Tab-separated table of N, CA and C in Angstrom:
chain	number	residue	atom	x	y	z
A	71	MET	N	-125.286	85.650	120.834
A	71	MET	CA	-123.901	85.424	120.461
A	71	MET	C	-123.506	84.000	120.869
A	72	SER	N	-122.900	83.264	119.955
A	72	SER	CA	-122.469	81.909	120.277
A	72	SER	C	-121.112	81.970	120.963
A	73	GLY	N	-120.786	80.894	121.672
A	73	GLY	CA	-119.558	80.849	122.440
A	73	GLY	C	-118.340	80.543	121.593
A	74	GLN	N	-117.236	80.409	122.275
A	74	GLN	CA	-115.962	80.107	121.628
A	74	GLN	C	-115.769	78.614	121.456
A	75	ASN	N	-114.961	78.264	120.467
A	75	ASN	CA	-114.480	76.897	120.306
A	75	ASN	C	-113.092	76.862	120.933
A	76	VAL	N	-112.980	76.106	122.029
A	76	VAL	CA	-111.756	76.073	122.813
A	76	VAL	C	-111.157	74.674	122.737
A	77	GLY	N	-109.870	74.594	122.411
A	77	GLY	CA	-109.200	73.307	122.308
A	77	GLY	C	-108.393	72.988	123.539
A	78	TYR	N	-108.345	71.702	123.887
A	78	TYR	CA	-107.448	71.231	124.943
A	78	TYR	C	-106.594	70.118	124.362
A	79	ILE	N	-105.292	70.311	124.455
A	79	ILE	CA	-104.319	69.353	123.919
A	79	ILE	C	-103.395	68.945	125.064
A	80	ARG	N	-103.117	67.641	125.157
A	80	ARG	CA	-102.181	67.163	126.173
A	80	ARG	C	-101.316	66.053	125.612
A	81	VAL	N	-100.029	66.172	125.870
A	81	VAL	CA	-99.087	65.082	125.618
A	81	VAL	C	-98.391	64.792	126.936
A	82	SER	N	-97.874	63.581	127.083
A	82	SER	CA	-97.309	63.164	128.372
A	82	SER	C	-95.914	63.705	128.650
A	83	THR	N	-95.132	63.935	127.604
A	83	THR	CA	-93.763	64.403	127.818
A	83	THR	C	-93.445	65.574	126.904
A	84	VAL	N	-92.410	66.295	127.253
A	84	VAL	CA	-91.983	67.455	126.473
A	84	VAL	C	-91.523	67.024	125.085
A	85	ASP	N	-91.020	65.784	124.969
A	85	ASP	CA	-90.503	65.290	123.693
A	85	ASP	C	-91.608	64.943	122.701
A	86	GLN	N	-92.810	64.690	123.179
A	86	GLN	CA	-93.901	64.298	122.290
A	86	GLN	C	-94.463	65.509	121.559
A	87	THR	N	-94.992	65.262	120.376
A	87	THR	CA	-95.580	66.337	119.590
A	87	THR	C	-97.103	66.288	119.681
A	88	SER	N	-97.700	67.455	119.685
A	88	SER	CA	-99.153	67.548	119.808
A	88	SER	C	-99.809	67.932	118.485
A	89	GLU	N	-99.043	67.960	117.400
A	89	GLU	CA	-99.532	68.452	116.104
A	89	GLU	C	-100.757	67.708	115.589
A	90	ARG	N	-100.826	66.415	115.806
A	90	ARG	CA	-101.929	65.624	115.248
A	90	ARG	C	-103.246	65.850	115.979
A	91	GLN	N	-103.172	66.315	117.206
A	91	GLN	CA	-104.387	66.517	117.989
A	91	GLN	C	-105.110	67.775	117.503
A	92	LEU	N	-106.387	67.630	117.230
A	92	LEU	CA	-107.264	68.726	116.810
A	92	LEU	C	-106.804	69.403	115.518
A	93	TYR	N	-106.035	68.680	114.713
A	93	TYR	CA	-105.561	69.212	113.437
A	93	TYR	C	-106.750	69.518	112.524
A	94	GLY	N	-106.782	70.676	111.956
A	94	GLY	CA	-107.821	71.061	111.007
A	94	GLY	C	-109.118	71.558	111.638
A	95	ILE	N	-109.182	71.625	112.960
A	95	ILE	CA	-110.385	72.107	113.628
A	95	ILE	C	-110.197	73.590	113.940
A	96	SER	N	-111.161	74.398	113.558
A	96	SER	CA	-111.084	75.843	113.774
A	96	SER	C	-111.366	76.155	115.245
A	97	LEU	N	-110.352	76.692	115.927
A	97	LEU	CA	-110.463	76.967	117.359
A	97	LEU	C	-110.132	78.429	117.637
A	98	ASP	N	-110.850	79.012	118.598
A	98	ASP	CA	-110.574	80.390	119.005
A	98	ASP	C	-109.391	80.448	119.962
A	99	THR	N	-109.283	79.462	120.828
A	99	THR	CA	-108.229	79.419	121.846
A	99	THR	C	-107.817	77.967	122.058
A	100	ILE	N	-106.530	77.761	122.336
A	100	ILE	CA	-106.036	76.412	122.622
A	100	ILE	C	-105.272	76.453	123.938
A	101	PHE	N	-105.542	75.465	124.779
A	101	PHE	CA	-104.800	75.285	126.019
A	101	PHE	C	-104.066	73.955	125.903
A	102	GLU	N	-102.807	73.950	126.333
A	102	GLU	CA	-101.981	72.758	126.134
A	102	GLU	C	-101.206	72.420	127.397
A	103	ASP	N	-101.055	71.123	127.628
A	103	ASP	CA	-100.232	70.627	128.720
A	103	ASP	C	-99.254	69.604	128.177
A	104	LYS	N	-98.057	69.594	128.731
A	104	LYS	CA	-97.062	68.554	128.444
A	104	LYS	C	-96.753	67.901	129.777
A	105	ILE	N	-97.698	67.063	130.208
A	105	ILE	CA	-97.642	66.455	131.533
A	105	ILE	C	-98.519	65.209	131.516
A	106	SER	N	-98.264	64.295	132.401
A	106	SER	CA	-99.042	63.060	132.477
A	106	SER	C	-100.514	63.350	132.750
A	107	GLY	N	-101.372	62.574	132.115
A	107	GLY	CA	-102.813	62.705	132.328
A	107	GLY	C	-103.253	62.215	133.689
A	108	SER	N	-102.393	61.475	134.364
A	108	SER	CA	-102.745	61.005	135.704
A	108	SER	C	-102.662	62.144	136.719
A	109	THR	N	-101.977	63.216	136.349
A	109	THR	CA	-101.872	64.396	137.205
A	109	THR	C	-103.136	65.228	137.047
A	110	THR	N	-103.824	65.470	138.146
A	110	THR	CA	-105.068	66.240	138.057
A	110	THR	C	-104.819	67.740	138.083
A	111	ASP	N	-103.675	68.163	138.608
A	111	ASP	CA	-103.347	69.583	138.665
A	111	ASP	C	-102.453	69.930	137.480
A	112	ARG	N	-103.093	70.311	136.364
A	112	ARG	CA	-102.362	70.638	135.138
A	112	ARG	C	-102.590	72.105	134.798
A	113	PRO	N	-101.527	72.873	134.579
A	113	PRO	CA	-101.670	74.308	134.321
A	113	PRO	C	-102.604	74.636	133.155
A	114	GLY	N	-102.423	73.963	132.019
A	114	GLY	CA	-103.261	74.245	130.853
A	114	GLY	C	-104.725	73.918	131.108
A	115	LEU	N	-104.978	72.789	131.755
A	115	LEU	CA	-106.355	72.399	132.071
A	115	LEU	C	-106.974	73.387	133.047
A	116	ASN	N	-106.208	73.800	134.053
A	116	ASN	CA	-106.713	74.774	135.020
A	116	ASN	C	-107.046	76.104	134.342
A	117	GLN	N	-106.198	76.527	133.404
A	117	GLN	CA	-106.463	77.764	132.657
A	117	GLN	C	-107.723	77.610	131.816
A	118	LEU	N	-107.883	76.456	131.167
A	118	LEU	CA	-109.077	76.198	130.361
A	118	LEU	C	-110.327	76.289	131.229
A	119	LEU	N	-110.299	75.638	132.390
A	119	LEU	CA	-111.469	75.631	133.267
A	119	LEU	C	-111.817	77.038	133.755
A	120	SER	N	-110.810	77.887	133.935
A	120	SER	CA	-111.055	79.276	134.344
A	120	SER	C	-111.539	80.125	133.182
A	121	HIS	N	-111.153	79.758	131.976
A	121	HIS	CA	-111.436	80.556	130.777
A	121	HIS	C	-112.838	80.336	130.208
A	122	VAL	N	-113.288	79.086	130.155
A	122	VAL	CA	-114.534	78.779	129.447
A	122	VAL	C	-115.755	79.367	130.141
A	123	ARG	N	-116.731	79.727	129.300
A	123	ARG	CA	-117.988	80.312	129.769
A	123	ARG	C	-119.154	79.572	129.136
A	124	SER	N	-120.318	79.784	129.682
A	124	SER	CA	-121.535	79.167	129.142
A	124	SER	C	-121.648	79.464	127.648
A	125	GLY	N	-121.931	78.438	126.878
A	125	GLY	CA	-122.045	78.577	125.427
A	125	GLY	C	-120.795	78.164	124.673
A	126	ASP	N	-119.673	78.032	125.384
A	126	ASP	CA	-118.426	77.599	124.748
A	126	ASP	C	-118.481	76.092	124.485
A	127	VAL	N	-117.637	75.647	123.558
A	127	VAL	CA	-117.486	74.219	123.279
A	127	VAL	C	-116.006	73.880	123.431
A	128	VAL	N	-115.708	72.904	124.275
A	128	VAL	CA	-114.336	72.433	124.460
A	128	VAL	C	-114.134	71.243	123.521
A	129	HIS	N	-113.044	71.289	122.770
A	129	HIS	CA	-112.706	70.214	121.831
A	129	HIS	C	-111.469	69.490	122.344
A	130	VAL	N	-111.561	68.161	122.406
A	130	VAL	CA	-110.452	67.323	122.870
A	130	VAL	C	-110.282	66.203	121.851
A	131	HIS	N	-109.030	65.884	121.525
A	131	HIS	CA	-108.766	64.836	120.531
A	131	HIS	C	-109.409	63.515	120.930
A	132	ASP	N	-109.093	63.024	122.132
A	132	ASP	CA	-109.749	61.806	122.614
A	132	ASP	C	-109.830	61.831	124.135
A	133	ILE	N	-110.630	60.961	124.667
A	133	ILE	CA	-110.921	60.934	126.102
A	133	ILE	C	-109.653	60.835	126.937
A	134	SER	N	-108.685	60.030	126.507
A	134	SER	CA	-107.472	59.832	127.303
A	134	SER	C	-106.619	61.094	127.387
A	135	ARG	N	-106.832	62.052	126.506
A	135	ARG	CA	-106.097	63.316	126.559
A	135	ARG	C	-106.610	64.191	127.695
A	136	LEU	N	-107.892	64.033	128.059
A	136	LEU	CA	-108.472	64.840	129.129
A	136	LEU	C	-108.194	64.236	130.498
A	137	ALA	N	-108.317	62.919	130.620
A	137	ALA	CA	-108.109	62.276	131.921
A	137	ALA	C	-107.764	60.808	131.727
A	138	ARG	N	-106.973	60.263	132.652
A	138	ARG	CA	-106.602	58.848	132.629
A	138	ARG	C	-107.312	58.074	133.714
A	139	ASN	N	-108.154	58.761	134.468
A	139	ASN	CA	-108.868	58.155	135.575
A	139	ASN	C	-110.355	58.410	135.347
A	140	THR	N	-111.159	57.374	135.399
A	140	THR	CA	-112.592	57.491	135.099
A	140	THR	C	-113.271	58.505	136.011
A	141	GLY	N	-112.949	58.480	137.292
A	141	GLY	CA	-113.564	59.415	138.231
A	141	GLY	C	-113.263	60.859	137.877
A	142	HIS	N	-111.989	61.130	137.565
A	142	HIS	CA	-111.592	62.490	137.198
A	142	HIS	C	-112.241	62.904	135.880
A	143	LEU	N	-112.310	61.990	134.929
A	143	LEU	CA	-112.946	62.273	133.647
A	143	LEU	C	-114.404	62.689	133.844
A	144	LEU	N	-115.153	61.885	134.592
A	144	LEU	CA	-116.572	62.179	134.806
A	144	LEU	C	-116.743	63.489	135.577
A	145	GLU	N	-115.858	63.734	136.524
A	145	GLU	CA	-115.903	64.982	137.300
A	145	GLU	C	-115.687	66.194	136.390
A	146	LEU	N	-114.685	66.114	135.493
A	146	LEU	CA	-114.405	67.221	134.579
A	146	LEU	C	-115.572	67.482	133.631
A	147	VAL	N	-116.127	66.406	133.074
A	147	VAL	CA	-117.247	66.563	132.145
A	147	VAL	C	-118.445	67.179	132.867
A	148	GLU	N	-118.740	66.700	134.068
A	148	GLU	CA	-119.855	67.260	134.851
A	148	GLU	C	-119.626	68.731	135.177
A	149	ARG	N	-118.389	69.063	135.524
A	149	ARG	CA	-118.060	70.464	135.842
A	149	ARG	C	-118.290	71.368	134.636
A	150	LEU	N	-117.831	70.913	133.470
A	150	LEU	CA	-118.026	71.705	132.253
A	150	LEU	C	-119.507	71.840	131.918
A	151	LEU	N	-120.220	70.721	131.945
A	151	LEU	CA	-121.648	70.755	131.627
A	151	LEU	C	-122.412	71.630	132.616
A	152	GLY	N	-122.023	71.571	133.879
A	152	GLY	CA	-122.663	72.385	134.907
A	152	GLY	C	-122.464	73.876	134.684
A	153	SER	N	-121.403	74.230	133.966
A	153	SER	CA	-121.132	75.641	133.642
A	153	SER	C	-121.731	76.043	132.309
A	154	GLY	N	-122.483	75.121	131.692
A	154	GLY	CA	-123.090	75.425	130.393
A	154	GLY	C	-122.139	75.272	129.223
A	155	VAL	N	-121.028	74.569	129.457
A	155	VAL	CA	-120.010	74.361	128.432
A	155	VAL	C	-120.186	72.963	127.841
A	156	ALA	N	-120.203	72.874	126.522
A	156	ALA	CA	-120.291	71.577	125.845
A	156	ALA	C	-118.870	71.044	125.644
A	157	ILE	N	-118.765	69.734	125.443
A	157	ILE	CA	-117.452	69.125	125.213
A	157	ILE	C	-117.575	68.068	124.127
A	158	THR	N	-116.608	68.086	123.209
A	158	THR	CA	-116.580	67.128	122.111
A	158	THR	C	-115.270	66.361	122.132
A	159	PHE	N	-115.385	65.024	122.093
A	159	PHE	CA	-114.225	64.140	121.964
A	159	PHE	C	-114.236	63.657	120.517
A	160	HIS	N	-113.281	64.123	119.725
A	160	HIS	CA	-113.322	63.893	118.278
A	160	HIS	C	-113.054	62.450	117.876
A	161	LYS	N	-112.086	61.804	118.463
A	161	LYS	CA	-111.754	60.424	118.075
A	161	LYS	C	-112.930	59.491	118.329
A	162	GLU	N	-113.595	59.660	119.463
A	162	GLU	CA	-114.729	58.803	119.826
A	162	GLU	C	-116.055	59.298	119.249
A	163	GLN	N	-116.032	60.491	118.664
A	163	GLN	CA	-117.227	61.123	118.091
A	163	GLN	C	-118.353	61.247	119.123
A	164	LEU	N	-117.980	61.730	120.304
A	164	LEU	CA	-118.949	61.941	121.381
A	164	LEU	C	-119.018	63.424	121.711
A	165	THR	N	-120.233	63.943	121.811
A	165	THR	CA	-120.445	65.328	122.212
A	165	THR	C	-121.408	65.356	123.381
A	166	PHE	N	-121.085	66.188	124.359
A	166	PHE	CA	-121.921	66.339	125.550
A	166	PHE	C	-122.268	67.806	125.714
A	167	SER	N	-123.526	68.073	125.987
A	167	SER	CA	-123.941	69.434	126.311
A	167	SER	C	-125.016	69.354	127.378
A	168	ALA	N	-125.086	70.398	128.194
A	168	ALA	CA	-125.997	70.407	129.333
A	168	ALA	C	-127.456	70.303	128.904
A	169	ASP	N	-127.782	70.859	127.740
A	169	ASP	CA	-129.177	70.876	127.314
A	169	ASP	C	-129.607	69.634	126.539
A	170	LYS	N	-128.677	68.763	126.216
A	170	LYS	CA	-129.016	67.554	125.455
A	170	LYS	C	-128.459	66.320	126.159
A	171	ALA	N	-129.179	65.836	127.136
A	171	ALA	CA	-128.749	64.631	127.855
A	171	ALA	C	-128.904	63.421	126.938
A	172	ASN	N	-127.860	62.621	126.858
A	172	ASN	CA	-127.884	61.440	126.012
A	172	ASN	C	-127.337	60.263	126.824
A	173	PRO	N	-128.228	59.384	127.302
A	173	PRO	CA	-127.784	58.272	128.151
A	173	PRO	C	-126.768	57.353	127.470
A	174	ILE	N	-126.899	57.152	126.162
A	174	ILE	CA	-125.955	56.280	125.440
A	174	ILE	C	-124.561	56.917	125.453
A	175	ASN	N	-124.492	58.230	125.194
A	175	ASN	CA	-123.195	58.911	125.228
A	175	ASN	C	-122.581	58.845	126.626
A	176	GLN	N	-123.403	59.012	127.651
A	176	GLN	CA	-122.918	58.944	129.026
A	176	GLN	C	-122.358	57.555	129.329
A	177	LEU	N	-123.049	56.519	128.872
A	177	LEU	CA	-122.572	55.150	129.044
A	177	LEU	C	-121.244	54.957	128.315
A	178	MET	N	-121.163	55.443	127.078
A	178	MET	CA	-119.934	55.302	126.287
A	178	MET	C	-118.766	56.031	126.958
A	179	LEU	N	-119.027	57.219	127.486
A	179	LEU	CA	-117.984	57.979	128.164
A	179	LEU	C	-117.448	57.196	129.357
A	180	THR	N	-118.343	56.661	130.159
A	180	THR	CA	-117.948	55.906	131.350
A	180	THR	C	-117.185	54.639	130.960
A	181	MET	N	-117.681	53.922	129.976
A	181	MET	CA	-117.015	52.682	129.552
A	181	MET	C	-115.643	52.962	128.942
A	182	LEU	N	-115.566	53.942	128.039
A	182	LEU	CA	-114.283	54.245	127.405
A	182	LEU	C	-113.290	54.799	128.422
A	183	GLY	N	-113.767	55.611	129.347
A	183	GLY	CA	-112.897	56.107	130.416
A	183	GLY	C	-112.320	54.964	131.227
A	184	ALA	N	-113.159	53.976	131.544
A	184	ALA	CA	-112.699	52.809	132.305
A	184	ALA	C	-111.705	51.985	131.488
A	185	ILE	N	-111.943	51.863	130.199
A	185	ILE	CA	-111.022	51.110	129.334
A	185	ILE	C	-109.670	51.807	129.261
A	186	TYR	N	-109.664	53.128	129.091
A	186	TYR	CA	-108.398	53.874	129.053
A	186	TYR	C	-107.651	53.752	130.382
A	187	GLN	N	-108.385	53.791	131.489
A	187	GLN	CA	-107.768	53.639	132.806
A	187	GLN	C	-107.168	52.241	132.951
A	188	PHE	N	-107.893	51.222	132.511
A	188	PHE	CA	-107.411	49.841	132.553
A	188	PHE	C	-106.162	49.684	131.681
A	189	GLU	N	-106.206	50.255	130.483
A	189	GLU	CA	-105.069	50.195	129.562
A	189	GLU	C	-103.823	50.805	130.209
A	190	ARG	N	-103.980	51.935	130.868
A	190	ARG	CA	-102.856	52.593	131.532
A	190	ARG	C	-102.300	51.718	132.659
A	191	SER	N	-103.190	51.067	133.399
A	191	SER	CA	-102.759	50.163	134.469
A	191	SER	C	-101.942	49.012	133.919
A	192	LEU	N	-102.356	48.463	132.776
A	192	LEU	CA	-101.609	47.369	132.148
A	192	LEU	C	-100.228	47.824	131.697
A	193	ILE	N	-100.154	49.015	131.120
A	193	ILE	CA	-98.864	49.559	130.674
A	193	ILE	C	-97.916	49.686	131.863
A	194	LEU	N	-98.419	50.244	132.965
A	194	LEU	CA	-97.576	50.407	134.158
A	194	LEU	C	-97.145	49.058	134.739
A	195	GLU	N	-98.055	48.081	134.704
A	195	GLU	CA	-97.725	46.751	135.207
A	195	GLU	C	-96.619	46.113	134.361
A	196	ARG	N	-96.743	46.212	133.025
A	196	ARG	CA	-95.705	45.663	132.140
A	196	ARG	C	-94.374	46.376	132.351
A	197	GLN	N	-94.432	47.683	132.588
A	197	GLN	CA	-93.217	48.446	132.837
A	197	GLN	C	-92.540	47.965	134.120
A	198	ARG	N	-93.309	47.787	135.189
A	198	ARG	CA	-92.752	47.300	136.457
A	198	ARG	C	-92.140	45.911	136.283
A	199	GLU	N	-92.834	45.031	135.533
A	199	GLU	CA	-92.314	43.681	135.305
A	199	GLU	C	-90.999	43.733	134.530
A	200	GLY	N	-90.938	44.587	133.521
A	200	GLY	CA	-89.722	44.733	132.715
A	200	GLY	C	-88.556	45.244	133.537
A	201	ILE	N	-88.822	46.208	134.400
A	201	ILE	CA	-87.769	46.748	135.267
A	201	ILE	C	-87.280	45.681	136.238
A	202	ALA	N	-88.200	44.910	136.813
A	202	ALA	CA	-87.824	43.850	137.754
A	202	ALA	C	-86.937	42.813	137.066
A	203	LEU	N	-87.299	42.420	135.841
A	203	LEU	CA	-86.471	41.450	135.101
A	203	LEU	C	-85.104	42.036	134.772
A	204	ALA	N	-85.074	43.298	134.369
A	204	ALA	CA	-83.804	43.944	134.042
A	204	ALA	C	-82.909	44.034	135.282
A	205	LYS	N	-83.511	44.298	136.438
A	205	LYS	CA	-82.738	44.351	137.689
A	205	LYS	C	-82.164	42.981	138.014
A	206	MET	N	-82.961	41.926	137.804
A	206	MET	CA	-82.485	40.566	138.070
A	206	MET	C	-81.297	40.213	137.175
A	207	ARG	N	-81.319	40.696	135.941
A	207	ARG	CA	-80.215	40.434	135.007
A	207	ARG	C	-79.044	41.394	135.243
A	208	GLY	N	-79.258	42.416	136.078
A	208	GLY	CA	-78.205	43.378	136.382
A	208	GLY	C	-78.003	44.433	135.314
A	209	VAL	N	-78.976	44.627	134.443
A	209	VAL	CA	-78.818	45.613	133.366
A	209	VAL	C	-79.590	46.900	133.619
A	210	TYR	N	-80.402	46.937	134.645
A	210	TYR	CA	-81.166	48.151	134.958
A	210	TYR	C	-80.389	48.960	135.987
A	211	LYS	N	-80.032	50.143	135.620
A	211	LYS	CA	-79.235	50.991	136.501
A	211	LYS	C	-80.068	52.086	137.154
A	212	GLY	N	-81.310	52.236	136.742
A	212	GLY	CA	-82.141	53.307	137.286
A	212	GLY	C	-81.881	54.615	136.564
A	213	ARG	N	-82.522	55.643	137.048
A	213	ARG	CA	-82.390	56.960	136.456
A	213	ARG	C	-81.013	57.534	136.745
A	214	LYS	N	-80.450	58.248	135.760
A	214	LYS	CA	-79.162	58.902	135.958
A	214	LYS	C	-79.316	59.996	136.999
A	215	ARG	N	-78.278	60.156	137.799
A	215	ARG	CA	-78.292	61.244	138.773
A	215	ARG	C	-78.278	62.574	138.019
A	216	SER	N	-79.122	63.470	138.452
A	216	SER	CA	-79.182	64.775	137.794
A	216	SER	C	-78.324	65.807	138.515
A	217	ILE	N	-77.815	65.436	139.663
A	217	ILE	CA	-77.006	66.361	140.462
A	217	ILE	C	-75.628	65.742	140.687
A	218	ASP	N	-74.616	66.519	140.429
A	218	ASP	CA	-73.238	66.082	140.645
A	218	ASP	C	-72.892	66.327	142.116
A	219	THR	N	-72.984	65.268	142.938
A	219	THR	CA	-72.758	65.415	144.382
A	219	THR	C	-71.334	65.884	144.684
A	220	HIS	N	-70.385	65.462	143.849
A	220	HIS	CA	-68.990	65.900	144.051
A	220	HIS	C	-68.898	67.420	143.902
A	221	GLN	N	-69.550	67.960	142.889
A	221	GLN	CA	-69.528	69.406	142.648
A	221	GLN	C	-70.181	70.159	143.816
A	222	VAL	N	-71.275	69.623	144.338
A	222	VAL	CA	-71.954	70.241	145.482
A	222	VAL	C	-71.006	70.266	146.681
A	223	LYS	N	-70.320	69.146	146.934
A	223	LYS	CA	-69.394	69.067	148.081
A	223	LYS	C	-68.221	70.028	147.925
A	224	VAL	N	-67.693	70.147	146.708
A	224	VAL	CA	-66.571	71.068	146.463
A	224	VAL	C	-67.005	72.507	146.725
A	225	LEU	N	-68.189	72.870	146.238
A	225	LEU	CA	-68.691	74.233	146.463
A	225	LEU	C	-68.910	74.500	147.946
A	226	ARG	N	-69.409	73.506	148.669
A	226	ARG	CA	-69.643	73.671	150.110
A	226	ARG	C	-68.316	73.815	150.858
A	227	GLU	N	-67.339	73.003	150.478
A	227	GLU	CA	-66.023	73.070	151.116
A	227	GLU	C	-65.323	74.396	150.846
A	228	SER	N	-65.687	75.052	149.732
A	228	SER	CA	-65.096	76.360	149.421
A	228	SER	C	-65.740	77.476	150.237
A	229	GLY	N	-66.747	77.104	151.057
A	229	GLY	CA	-67.372	78.082	151.940
A	229	GLY	C	-68.685	78.652	151.427
A	230	MET	N	-69.145	78.155	150.290
A	230	MET	CA	-70.392	78.663	149.725
A	230	MET	C	-71.588	78.163	150.540
A	231	SER	N	-72.564	79.028	150.752
A	231	SER	CA	-73.754	78.654	151.526
A	231	SER	C	-74.630	77.688	150.727
A	232	TYR	N	-75.502	76.978	151.450
A	232	TYR	CA	-76.425	76.043	150.807
A	232	TYR	C	-77.264	76.771	149.750
A	233	ARG	N	-77.766	77.940	150.116
A	233	ARG	CA	-78.620	78.703	149.188
A	233	ARG	C	-77.863	79.134	147.935
A	234	LYS	N	-76.629	79.563	148.101
A	234	LYS	CA	-75.807	79.990	146.958
A	234	LYS	C	-75.512	78.797	146.038
A	235	ILE	N	-75.246	77.639	146.643
A	235	ILE	CA	-74.997	76.431	145.847
A	235	ILE	C	-76.243	76.097	145.025
A	236	ALA	N	-77.401	76.136	145.668
A	236	ALA	CA	-78.661	75.850	144.970
A	236	ALA	C	-78.854	76.809	143.811
A	237	GLN	N	-78.589	78.079	144.059
A	237	GLN	CA	-78.728	79.101	143.019
A	237	GLN	C	-77.731	78.854	141.884
A	238	GLU	N	-76.488	78.593	142.245
A	238	GLU	CA	-75.415	78.379	141.274
A	238	GLU	C	-75.698	77.194	140.347
A	239	LEU	N	-76.228	76.112	140.915
A	239	LEU	CA	-76.458	74.881	140.145
A	239	LEU	C	-77.899	74.758	139.632
A	240	SER	N	-78.721	75.749	139.937
A	240	SER	CA	-80.146	75.747	139.520
A	240	SER	C	-80.870	74.501	140.031
A	241	ILE	N	-80.669	74.229	141.317
A	241	ILE	CA	-81.353	73.110	141.964
A	241	ILE	C	-82.004	73.621	143.241
A	242	SER	N	-82.823	72.803	143.852
A	242	SER	CA	-83.504	73.218	145.072
A	242	SER	C	-82.575	73.102	146.277
A	243	LEU	N	-82.930	73.822	147.320
A	243	LEU	CA	-82.170	73.782	148.567
A	243	LEU	C	-82.171	72.366	149.147
A	244	SER	N	-83.315	71.689	149.080
A	244	SER	CA	-83.380	70.318	149.607
A	244	SER	C	-82.491	69.373	148.802
A	245	SER	N	-82.308	69.619	147.503
A	245	SER	CA	-81.407	68.789	146.690
A	245	SER	C	-79.964	68.968	147.143
A	246	VAL	N	-79.597	70.190	147.491
A	246	VAL	CA	-78.256	70.456	148.006
A	246	VAL	C	-78.055	69.692	149.317
A	247	GLN	N	-79.043	69.762	150.196
A	247	GLN	CA	-78.948	69.089	151.484
A	247	GLN	C	-78.826	67.578	151.306
A	248	ARG	N	-79.610	66.995	150.386
A	248	ARG	CA	-79.543	65.547	150.133
A	248	ARG	C	-78.173	65.166	149.565
A	249	ALA	N	-77.654	65.993	148.653
A	249	ALA	CA	-76.355	65.686	148.042
A	249	ALA	C	-75.240	65.705	149.072
A	250	LEU	N	-75.347	66.562	150.071
A	250	LEU	CA	-74.308	66.639	151.097
A	250	LEU	C	-74.413	65.516	152.112
A	251	LYS	N	-75.553	64.860	152.194
A	251	LYS	CA	-75.715	63.722	153.122
A	251	LYS	C	-75.113	62.447	152.551
A	252	VAL	N	-74.958	62.372	151.249
A	252	VAL	CA	-74.475	61.160	150.581
A	252	VAL	C	-73.032	60.894	150.914
């Protein structure tokens, strides 16, 4: 019996769409994350790693969807191969399986992983530079506050406990405590 074709899809934010990834590929199961690739603890990826068995093939749109760090990428690929699971990166047209070692593919994986990691570093550097310039011009205000500190203080003054305030506003207890310190 041959294994399953399992898809892994990742987008960085909830607003992004994953429709283009693995479009038209016949898959038995799909695992998806809407979280940064720099995060190694991803629910969908963790579920995929628990789900796959020897003989399965994991399909990923491109290398950067699986990992943004070369070390993590190589670790994930080795883990899958060690379990007898093959992995295919469709955009790069690279396939890895435990029974077919291919030094050229391994080199390409390492090089492309490093390029994606470098690209991400450049994006973050440009973002930091842009924010610094915006701050110098006085146009960068930072992230909007997500908690109305005035509302927290009013609820506390009315005698409501910290825990009740957190529950009422759907925020954490530590957020209530921080808002009351301001």
